[in-house]
């Protein structure tokens, strides 16, 4: 793994997401075909999307999702990040799904199930997302 990508991963682990983003973008711009530069920036974007969704800032989350999509990280060998990003994409397109996840985190499980059922009517929710959240 190149030093540049390694530094981005280190910053991300330390919770310094803004610094990791800046360094990751620089690293990716310098080496757009380097898979490690893509992975480092991709996982940083993933954390930033989660943070923005937690703050209910869907527009900012969507911008990061769009940036991730433009990097064209191949799915083969990077299935996990694609699976995780798919789950976050679902949250940006379904307000009921976002509210269900928030209710679940707040241990309001009956409310979460009701909202999840609403979300299933709004959008298709994949089996992985349901399983990870323990939802029907």
Backbone as ProteinMPNN parsed JSONL, in Angstrom:
{"seq_chain_A": "XXXXXXXXXXXXXXXXXXXXXXXXXXXXXXXXXXXXXXXXXXXXXXXXXXXXXXXXXXXXXXXXXXXXXXXXXXXXXXXXXXXXXXXXXXXXXXXXXXXXXXXXXXXXXXXXXXXXXXXXXXXXXXXXXXXXXXXX", "coords_chain_A": {"N_chain_A": [[0.855, -1.179, 0.0], [0.638, 2.151, -0.913], [2.358, 4.973, 0.616], [0.839, 7.31, 0.724], [-1.901, 6.501, 0.637], [-1.882, 4.934, 2.915], [-1.508, 6.851, 4.912], [-3.951, 8.215, 4.71], [-5.745, 6.219, 5.556], [-4.796, 5.983, 8.193], [-5.427, 8.539, 9.259], [-8.182, 8.417, 9.07], [-8.768, 6.284, 10.83], [-8.047, 7.54, 13.178], [-10.099, 9.231, 13.459], [-10.055, 11.654, 12.22], [-11.606, 12.896, 10.026], [-12.0, 15.029, 8.201], [-9.392, 15.808, 7.582], [-8.501, 13.397, 6.531], [-10.142, 13.237, 4.3], [-9.277, 15.438, 2.758], [-6.573, 14.735, 2.308], [-7.005, 12.253, 1.104], [-8.384, 12.936, -1.259], [-6.392, 14.389, -2.533], [-4.43, 12.43, -2.834], [-5.802, 10.587, -4.456], [-6.268, 12.173, -6.716], [-3.697, 12.546, -7.615], [-3.003, 9.932, -8.192], [-5.043, 8.458, -9.897], [-5.622, 5.875, -10.831], [-4.741, 4.128, -8.958], [-5.569, 1.557, -6.899], [-5.452, 1.473, -4.118], [-5.451, 4.155, -3.384], [-8.007, 4.785, -4.222], [-9.5, 3.103, -2.531], [-8.827, 4.088, 0.02], [-9.826, 6.73, -0.067], [-12.466, 6.09, -0.658], [-13.385, 4.651, 1.653], [-13.138, 6.663, 3.513], [-15.01, 8.488, 2.531], [-17.261, 6.918, 2.969], [-17.409, 6.907, 5.814], [-17.875, 9.632, 6.204], [-20.334, 9.961, 4.938], [-21.975, 8.41, 6.586], [-21.752, 9.945, 8.918], [-22.955, 12.368, 8.075], [-25.553, 11.486, 7.496], [-26.335, 10.716, 10.048], [-26.564, 13.214, 11.152], [-28.709, 14.021, 9.787], [-28.309, 15.283, 7.385], [-28.924, 15.068, 4.434], [-28.381, 16.048, 1.856], [-25.619, 16.687, 1.863], [-24.616, 14.134, 2.364], [-25.431, 12.855, 0.021], [-23.846, 14.161, -1.864], [-21.304, 13.162, -1.216], [-21.778, 10.473, -1.764], [-22.156, 10.603, -4.521], [-19.597, 11.419, -5.28], [-18.138, 9.157, -4.542], [-19.197, 7.308, -6.376], [-18.162, 8.27, -8.788], [-15.527, 7.522, -8.691], [-15.3, 4.928, -9.506], [-14.662, 2.349, -8.296], [-13.723, -0.956, -8.649], [-16.029, -3.66, -8.267], [-15.268, -6.298, -7.809], [-13.282, -7.775, -5.459], [-13.653, -5.664, -3.787], [-16.098, -5.904, -2.548], [-17.303, -5.456, -0.053], [-17.245, -2.646, 0.552], [-18.866, -1.717, -1.492], [-21.272, -2.974, -0.871], [-21.841, -1.793, 1.628], [-22.007, 0.918, 0.877], [-24.205, 0.794, -0.783], [-26.213, 0.325, 1.073], [-26.176, 2.74, 2.444], [-26.932, 4.443, 0.38], [-29.592, 3.681, 0.081], [-30.644, 4.76, 2.392], [-30.505, 7.47, 1.82], [-32.411, 7.796, -0.083], [-34.809, 7.131, 1.045], [-36.807, 8.539, 3.313], [-38.333, 7.339, 5.357], [-36.878, 5.053, 5.896], [-34.514, 6.121, 6.945], [-35.561, 7.28, 9.285], [-36.442, 4.973, 10.538], [-34.057, 3.64, 11.07], [-32.921, 5.46, 12.871], [-34.797, 5.284, 14.965], [-34.392, 2.655, 15.71], [-31.744, 2.773, 16.655], [-32.256, 4.314, 18.88], [-33.463, 2.518, 20.443], [-36.175, 2.175, 20.11], [-37.975, 0.014, 19.205], [-40.462, -0.986, 18.237], [-41.491, 1.229, 16.902], [-39.459, 1.478, 15.015], [-39.831, -0.851, 13.471], [-42.376, -0.356, 12.404], [-41.823, 1.94, 10.851], [-39.94, 0.858, 9.154], [-41.517, -0.874, 7.689], [-43.035, 1.005, 6.32], [-41.003, 2.092, 4.788], [-40.391, -0.025, 3.12], [-42.502, 0.06, 1.387], [-41.989, 2.41, 0.03], [-39.504, 2.099, -1.262], [-37.235, -0.334, -2.652], [-35.787, -2.484, -0.375], [-32.832, -4.008, 0.368], [-31.988, -7.469, 1.164], [-29.668, -7.785, 2.739], [-29.498, -5.375, 4.138], [-31.825, -5.504, 5.689], [-31.287, -7.796, 7.225], [-28.949, -7.025, 8.639], [-29.998, -5.085, 10.263], [-31.835, -6.41, 11.683], [-34.485, -6.512, 10.875], [-37.81, -7.223, 9.645]], "CA_chain_A": [[0.0, 0.0, 0.0], [1.436, 3.384, -0.97], [2.366, 5.807, 1.823], [-0.253, 8.284, 0.655], [-3.134, 5.818, 1.04], [-1.69, 4.515, 4.304], [-1.736, 8.043, 5.743], [-5.394, 8.476, 4.697], [-6.342, 5.226, 6.449], [-4.42, 6.346, 9.563], [-6.227, 9.694, 9.66], [-9.564, 7.924, 9.222], [-8.822, 5.521, 12.096], [-7.927, 8.504, 14.274], [-11.317, 10.044, 13.49], [-9.78, 12.948, 11.595], [-12.215, 12.667, 8.723], [-11.779, 16.158, 7.277], [-8.008, 15.696, 7.122], [-8.438, 12.206, 5.687], [-10.787, 13.585, 3.037], [-8.378, 16.323, 2.016], [-5.415, 13.938, 1.902], [-7.489, 11.224, 0.191], [-8.656, 13.555, -2.562], [-5.099, 14.728, -3.12], [-3.81, 11.153, -3.189], [-6.555, 10.045, -5.59], [-6.033, 13.036, -7.881], [-2.33, 12.284, -8.062], [-2.918, 8.542, -8.653], [-6.443, 8.05, -10.076], [-5.773, 4.456, -11.139], [-4.222, 3.348, -7.836], [-6.699, 0.986, -6.163], [-5.354, 1.824, -2.696], [-5.899, 5.556, -3.275], [-9.466, 4.717, -4.33], [-10.046, 2.483, -1.315], [-8.647, 5.005, 1.155], [-10.81, 7.806, -0.208], [-13.796, 5.478, -0.6], [-13.781, 4.377, 3.046], [-13.292, 7.965, 4.17], [-16.324, 8.98, 2.106], [-18.253, 6.101, 3.672], [-17.556, 7.441, 7.175], [-18.472, 10.964, 6.124], [-21.752, 9.776, 4.602], [-22.631, 7.971, 7.829], [-21.824, 11.103, 9.814], [-23.951, 13.314, 7.57], [-26.881, 10.895, 7.679], [-26.645, 10.811, 11.48], [-26.965, 14.611, 11.394], [-29.851, 14.231, 8.897], [-27.878, 16.166, 6.309], [-29.012, 14.17, 3.28], [-27.747, 16.657, 0.686], [-24.163, 16.487, 1.973], [-24.383, 12.699, 2.198], [-25.595, 12.54, -1.399], [-22.658, 14.653, -2.579], [-20.232, 12.19, -0.989], [-22.149, 9.263, -2.506], [-21.865, 10.891, -5.926], [-18.136, 11.418, -5.429], [-17.737, 7.755, -4.491], [-19.578, 6.684, -7.642], [-17.288, 8.731, -9.87], [-14.209, 6.89, -8.588], [-15.382, 3.645, -10.199], [-13.946, 1.264, -7.627], [-14.285, -2.213, -9.137], [-16.697, -4.435, -7.22], [-14.492, -7.5, -7.513], [-12.237, -7.506, -4.483], [-14.1, -4.587, -2.904], [-17.535, -6.115, -2.386], [-17.798, -4.915, 1.215], [-17.538, -1.209, 0.474], [-20.023, -1.535, -2.371], [-22.458, -3.372, -0.101], [-22.085, -0.754, 2.639], [-22.445, 2.144, 0.199], [-25.57, 0.541, -1.242], [-27.096, 0.513, 2.222], [-26.268, 4.181, 2.708], [-27.734, 5.021, -0.709], [-30.995, 3.439, 0.397], [-31.06, 5.712, 3.422], [-30.666, 8.813, 1.26], [-33.591, 7.847, -0.947], [-36.015, 6.794, 1.79], [-36.908, 9.183, 4.625], [-38.847, 6.384, 6.354], [-35.776, 4.165, 6.245], [-33.647, 6.889, 7.85], [-36.233, 7.399, 10.587], [-36.465, 3.637, 11.133], [-32.714, 3.383, 11.605], [-32.781, 6.313, 14.058], [-35.629, 4.7, 16.02], [-33.717, 1.443, 16.155], [-30.609, 3.2, 17.487], [-32.804, 4.85, 20.13], [-34.116, 1.373, 21.084], [-37.626, 2.273, 19.925], [-38.037, -1.05, 18.21], [-41.78, -1.061, 17.588], [-41.533, 2.345, 15.962], [-38.532, 1.155, 13.934], [-40.458, -1.847, 12.594], [-43.45, 0.334, 11.67], [-41.191, 2.797, 9.855], [-39.32, -0.006, 8.156], [-42.59, -1.336, 6.793], [-43.325, 2.138, 5.439], [-39.884, 2.222, 3.855], [-40.496, -1.1, 2.123], [-43.484, 0.504, 0.388], [-41.381, 3.513, -0.717], [-38.325, 1.717, -2.029], [-36.827, -1.71, -2.403], [-34.772, -2.575, 0.654], [-32.223, -5.307, 0.124], [-31.977, -8.428, 2.26], [-28.533, -7.518, 3.625], [-29.855, -4.259, 5.02], [-32.815, -6.007, 6.646], [-30.62, -8.72, 8.133], [-28.05, -6.3, 9.516], [-30.764, -4.282, 11.206], [-32.768, -7.288, 12.384], [-35.836, -6.095, 10.51], [-38.516, -8.195, 8.798]], "C_chain_A": [[0.897, 1.238, 0.0], [1.3, 4.208, 0.314], [1.188, 6.762, 1.873], [-1.556, 7.657, 1.159], [-3.048, 5.397, 2.502], [-1.964, 5.674, 5.264], [-3.225, 8.368, 5.822], [-6.098, 7.499, 5.64], [-6.031, 5.543, 7.912], [-5.274, 7.504, 10.079], [-7.676, 9.282, 9.913], [-9.717, 7.175, 10.539], [-8.761, 6.438, 13.316], [-9.161, 9.389, 14.392], [-11.145, 11.426, 12.892], [-10.288, 12.912, 10.157], [-11.989, 13.802, 7.734], [-10.363, 16.115, 6.718], [-7.86, 14.503, 6.185], [-9.053, 12.492, 4.318], [-9.863, 14.433, 2.168], [-7.184, 15.534, 1.463], [-5.84, 12.876, 0.879], [-7.777, 11.766, -1.193], [-7.356, 13.885, -3.29], [-4.398, 13.463, -3.632], [-4.476, 10.557, -4.431], [-6.306, 10.862, -6.862], [-4.651, 12.774, -8.481], [-2.204, 10.891, -8.695], [-4.317, 7.974, -8.899], [-6.662, 6.574, -10.405], [-5.267, 3.546, -10.023], [-5.395, 2.852, -6.981], [-6.649, 1.353, -4.686], [-5.757, 3.278, -2.448], [-7.423, 5.592, -3.327], [-10.082, 4.159, -3.056], [-9.969, 3.442, -0.13], [-9.67, 6.139, 1.101], [-12.222, 7.253, -0.083], [-14.262, 5.225, 0.828], [-13.921, 5.666, 3.858], [-14.653, 8.562, 3.807], [-17.439, 8.212, 2.81], [-18.491, 6.646, 5.092], [-18.216, 8.811, 7.173], [-19.962, 10.886, 5.79], [-22.52, 9.353, 5.84], [-22.804, 9.147, 8.787], [-22.908, 12.077, 9.37], [-25.367, 12.766, 7.719], [-27.291, 10.929, 9.148], [-27.111, 12.213, 11.857], [-28.163, 15.003, 10.542], [-29.55, 15.238, 7.795], [-27.773, 15.338, 5.025], [-28.305, 14.748, 2.057], [-26.232, 16.46, 0.709], [-23.814, 15.015, 1.783], [-24.456, 12.317, 0.727], [-24.403, 13.023, -2.223], [-21.492, 13.689, -2.422], [-20.522, 10.881, -1.732], [-21.83, 9.443, -3.99], [-20.357, 10.859, -6.195], [-17.611, 9.983, -5.424], [-18.024, 7.07, -5.828], [-18.661, 7.053, -8.791], [-15.91, 8.067, -9.84], [-14.153, 5.539, -9.287], [-14.474, 2.588, -9.579], [-14.544, -0.05, -8.118], [-14.901, -3.017, -7.988], [-15.896, -5.671, -6.831], [-13.319, -7.148, -6.603], [-12.619, -6.415, -3.49], [-15.61, -4.67, -2.687], [-18.089, -5.434, -1.132], [-18.143, -3.432, 1.108], [-18.728, -0.945, -0.436], [-21.321, -1.915, -1.664], [-22.832, -2.286, 0.902], [-22.588, 0.542, 1.998], [-23.862, 1.981, -0.335], [-26.579, 0.753, -0.126], [-27.26, 1.995, 2.54], [-27.077, 4.885, 1.62], [-29.22, 4.852, -0.428], [-31.492, 4.435, 1.442], [-31.25, 7.116, 2.861], [-31.917, 8.912, 0.413], [-34.89, 7.593, -0.195], [-36.018, 7.471, 3.165], [-37.403, 8.213, 5.709], [-37.746, 5.434, 6.801], [-34.803, 4.853, 7.192], [-34.265, 6.974, 9.234], [-36.276, 6.051, 11.291], [-35.116, 3.317, 11.758], [-32.477, 4.213, 12.875], [-33.583, 5.742, 15.223], [-34.972, 3.447, 16.575], [-32.529, 1.777, 17.055], [-31.07, 3.703, 18.846], [-33.564, 3.769, 20.918], [-35.637, 1.492, 21.097], [-37.997, 1.275, 18.828], [-39.393, -1.17, 17.513], [-41.929, 0.042, 16.54], [-40.633, 2.047, 14.759], [-39.158, 0.165, 12.955], [-41.566, -1.202, 11.759], [-42.864, 1.197, 10.553], [-40.516, 1.975, 8.76], [-40.362, -0.515, 7.169], [-43.01, -0.231, 5.828], [-42.251, 2.259, 4.363], [-39.95, 1.161, 2.766], [-41.499, -0.734, 1.033], [-42.882, 1.574, -0.524], [-40.31, 3.046, -1.691], [-38.01, 0.258, -1.775], [-35.671, -1.688, -1.41], [-34.157, -3.956, 0.532], [-32.152, -6.163, 1.381], [-30.834, -8.186, 3.234], [-28.86, -6.413, 4.616], [-30.834, -4.731, 6.097], [-32.138, -6.903, 7.68], [-29.734, -7.983, 9.124], [-28.789, -5.495, 10.579], [-31.779, -5.112, 11.964], [-34.21, -6.962, 12.097], [-36.483, -7.123, 9.598], [-38.464, -7.806, 7.327]], "O_chain_A": [[1.808, 1.351, 0.821], [0.281, 4.154, 1.003], [0.61, 6.997, 2.934], [-2.233, 8.231, 2.013], [-4.029, 5.493, 3.24], [-2.584, 5.484, 6.31], [-3.715, 8.756, 6.883], [-6.95, 7.903, 6.431], [-6.895, 5.394, 8.777], [-5.783, 7.457, 11.199], [-8.308, 9.749, 10.86], [-10.674, 7.399, 11.279], [-9.352, 6.145, 14.356], [-9.263, 10.201, 15.312], [-12.016, 12.28, 13.05], [-9.509, 12.9, 9.204], [-11.804, 13.551, 6.543], [-10.15, 16.354, 5.529], [-7.174, 14.587, 5.166], [-8.538, 12.038, 3.297], [-9.697, 14.163, 0.978], [-6.838, 15.66, 0.289], [-5.128, 12.627, -0.093], [-7.45, 11.127, -2.193], [-7.236, 13.687, -4.499], [-3.847, 13.449, -4.732], [-3.798, 10.082, -5.342], [-6.154, 10.303, -7.948], [-4.474, 12.784, -9.699], [-1.407, 10.688, -9.611], [-4.74, 7.08, -8.167], [-7.779, 6.074, -10.27], [-5.356, 2.323, -10.134], [-6.128, 3.657, -6.407], [-7.695, 1.528, -4.061], [-6.342, 3.591, -1.411], [-8.058, 6.332, -2.576], [-11.077, 4.688, -2.56], [-10.929, 3.587, 0.627], [-10.301, 6.464, 2.107], [-13.082, 7.883, 0.534], [-15.398, 5.544, 1.179], [-14.733, 5.74, 4.781], [-15.36, 9.079, 4.671], [-18.449, 8.799, 3.201], [-19.634, 6.823, 5.512], [-19.027, 9.113, 8.049], [-20.757, 11.668, 6.312], [-23.598, 9.881, 6.115], [-23.864, 9.322, 9.389], [-23.69, 12.557, 10.191], [-26.287, 13.519, 8.038], [-28.462, 11.145, 9.46], [-27.937, 12.388, 12.752], [-28.593, 16.156, 10.555], [-30.438, 15.955, 7.335], [-26.683, 14.962, 4.595], [-27.69, 14.001, 1.297], [-25.633, 16.107, -0.306], [-22.832, 14.687, 1.118], [-23.632, 11.54, 0.242], [-23.998, 12.358, -3.177], [-20.769, 13.426, -3.383], [-19.607, 10.256, -2.268], [-21.297, 8.537, -4.632], [-19.909, 10.333, -7.214], [-16.735, 9.638, -6.217], [-17.183, 6.336, -6.346], [-18.41, 6.233, -9.674], [-15.207, 8.052, -10.85], [-13.071, 5.059, -9.623], [-13.626, 2.007, -10.256], [-15.755, -0.245, -8.016], [-14.363, -3.049, -6.881], [-15.852, -6.046, -5.659], [-12.474, -6.323, -6.949], [-11.968, -6.265, -2.456], [-16.305, -3.655, -2.648], [-19.199, -4.902, -1.144], [-19.221, -3.013, 1.531], [-19.517, -0.037, -0.174], [-22.346, -1.256, -1.838], [-23.997, -1.906, 1.01], [-23.496, 1.185, 2.526], [-24.637, 2.938, -0.335], [-27.663, 1.291, -0.348], [-28.357, 2.448, 2.866], [-27.823, 5.821, 1.909], [-30.013, 5.763, -0.667], [-32.632, 4.895, 1.376], [-32.072, 7.877, 3.373], [-32.436, 10.009, 0.209], [-35.969, 7.817, -0.744], [-35.317, 7.031, 4.076], [-36.94, 8.267, 6.848], [-37.694, 5.052, 7.97], [-34.319, 4.235, 8.14], [-33.584, 6.768, 10.239], [-36.158, 5.99, 12.515], [-35.054, 2.777, 12.863], [-31.897, 3.717, 13.841], [-33.095, 5.718, 16.353], [-34.999, 3.21, 17.782], [-32.331, 1.143, 18.092], [-30.37, 3.543, 19.845], [-34.219, 4.059, 21.919], [-36.302, 0.97, 21.992], [-38.288, 1.645, 17.691], [-39.448, -1.431, 16.311], [-42.428, -0.189, 15.439], [-41.002, 2.33, 13.619], [-39.029, 0.327, 11.741], [-41.684, -1.463, 10.561], [-43.365, 1.178, 9.429], [-40.523, 2.354, 7.589], [-40.116, -0.578, 5.965], [-43.305, -0.494, 4.662], [-42.545, 2.495, 3.192], [-39.601, 1.426, 1.615], [-41.363, -1.168, -0.111], [-43.217, 1.645, -1.706], [-40.222, 3.543, -2.813], [-38.469, -0.319, -0.79], [-34.698, -0.958, -1.592], [-34.864, -4.962, 0.583], [-32.241, -5.664, 2.502], [-31.01, -8.363, 4.44], [-28.533, -6.513, 5.798], [-30.686, -4.395, 7.272], [-32.393, -6.776, 8.877], [-29.76, -8.279, 10.319], [-28.262, -5.256, 11.665], [-32.512, -4.582, 12.8], [-35.071, -7.112, 12.964], [-35.789, -7.821, 8.858], [-39.009, -8.516, 6.481]]}, "name": "protein", "num_of_chains": 1, "seq": "XXXXXXXXXXXXXXXXXXXXXXXXXXXXXXXXXXXXXXXXXXXXXXXXXXXXXXXXXXXXXXXXXXXXXXXXXXXXXXXXXXXXXXXXXXXXXXXXXXXXXXXXXXXXXXXXXXXXXXXXXXXXXXXXXXXXXXXX"}
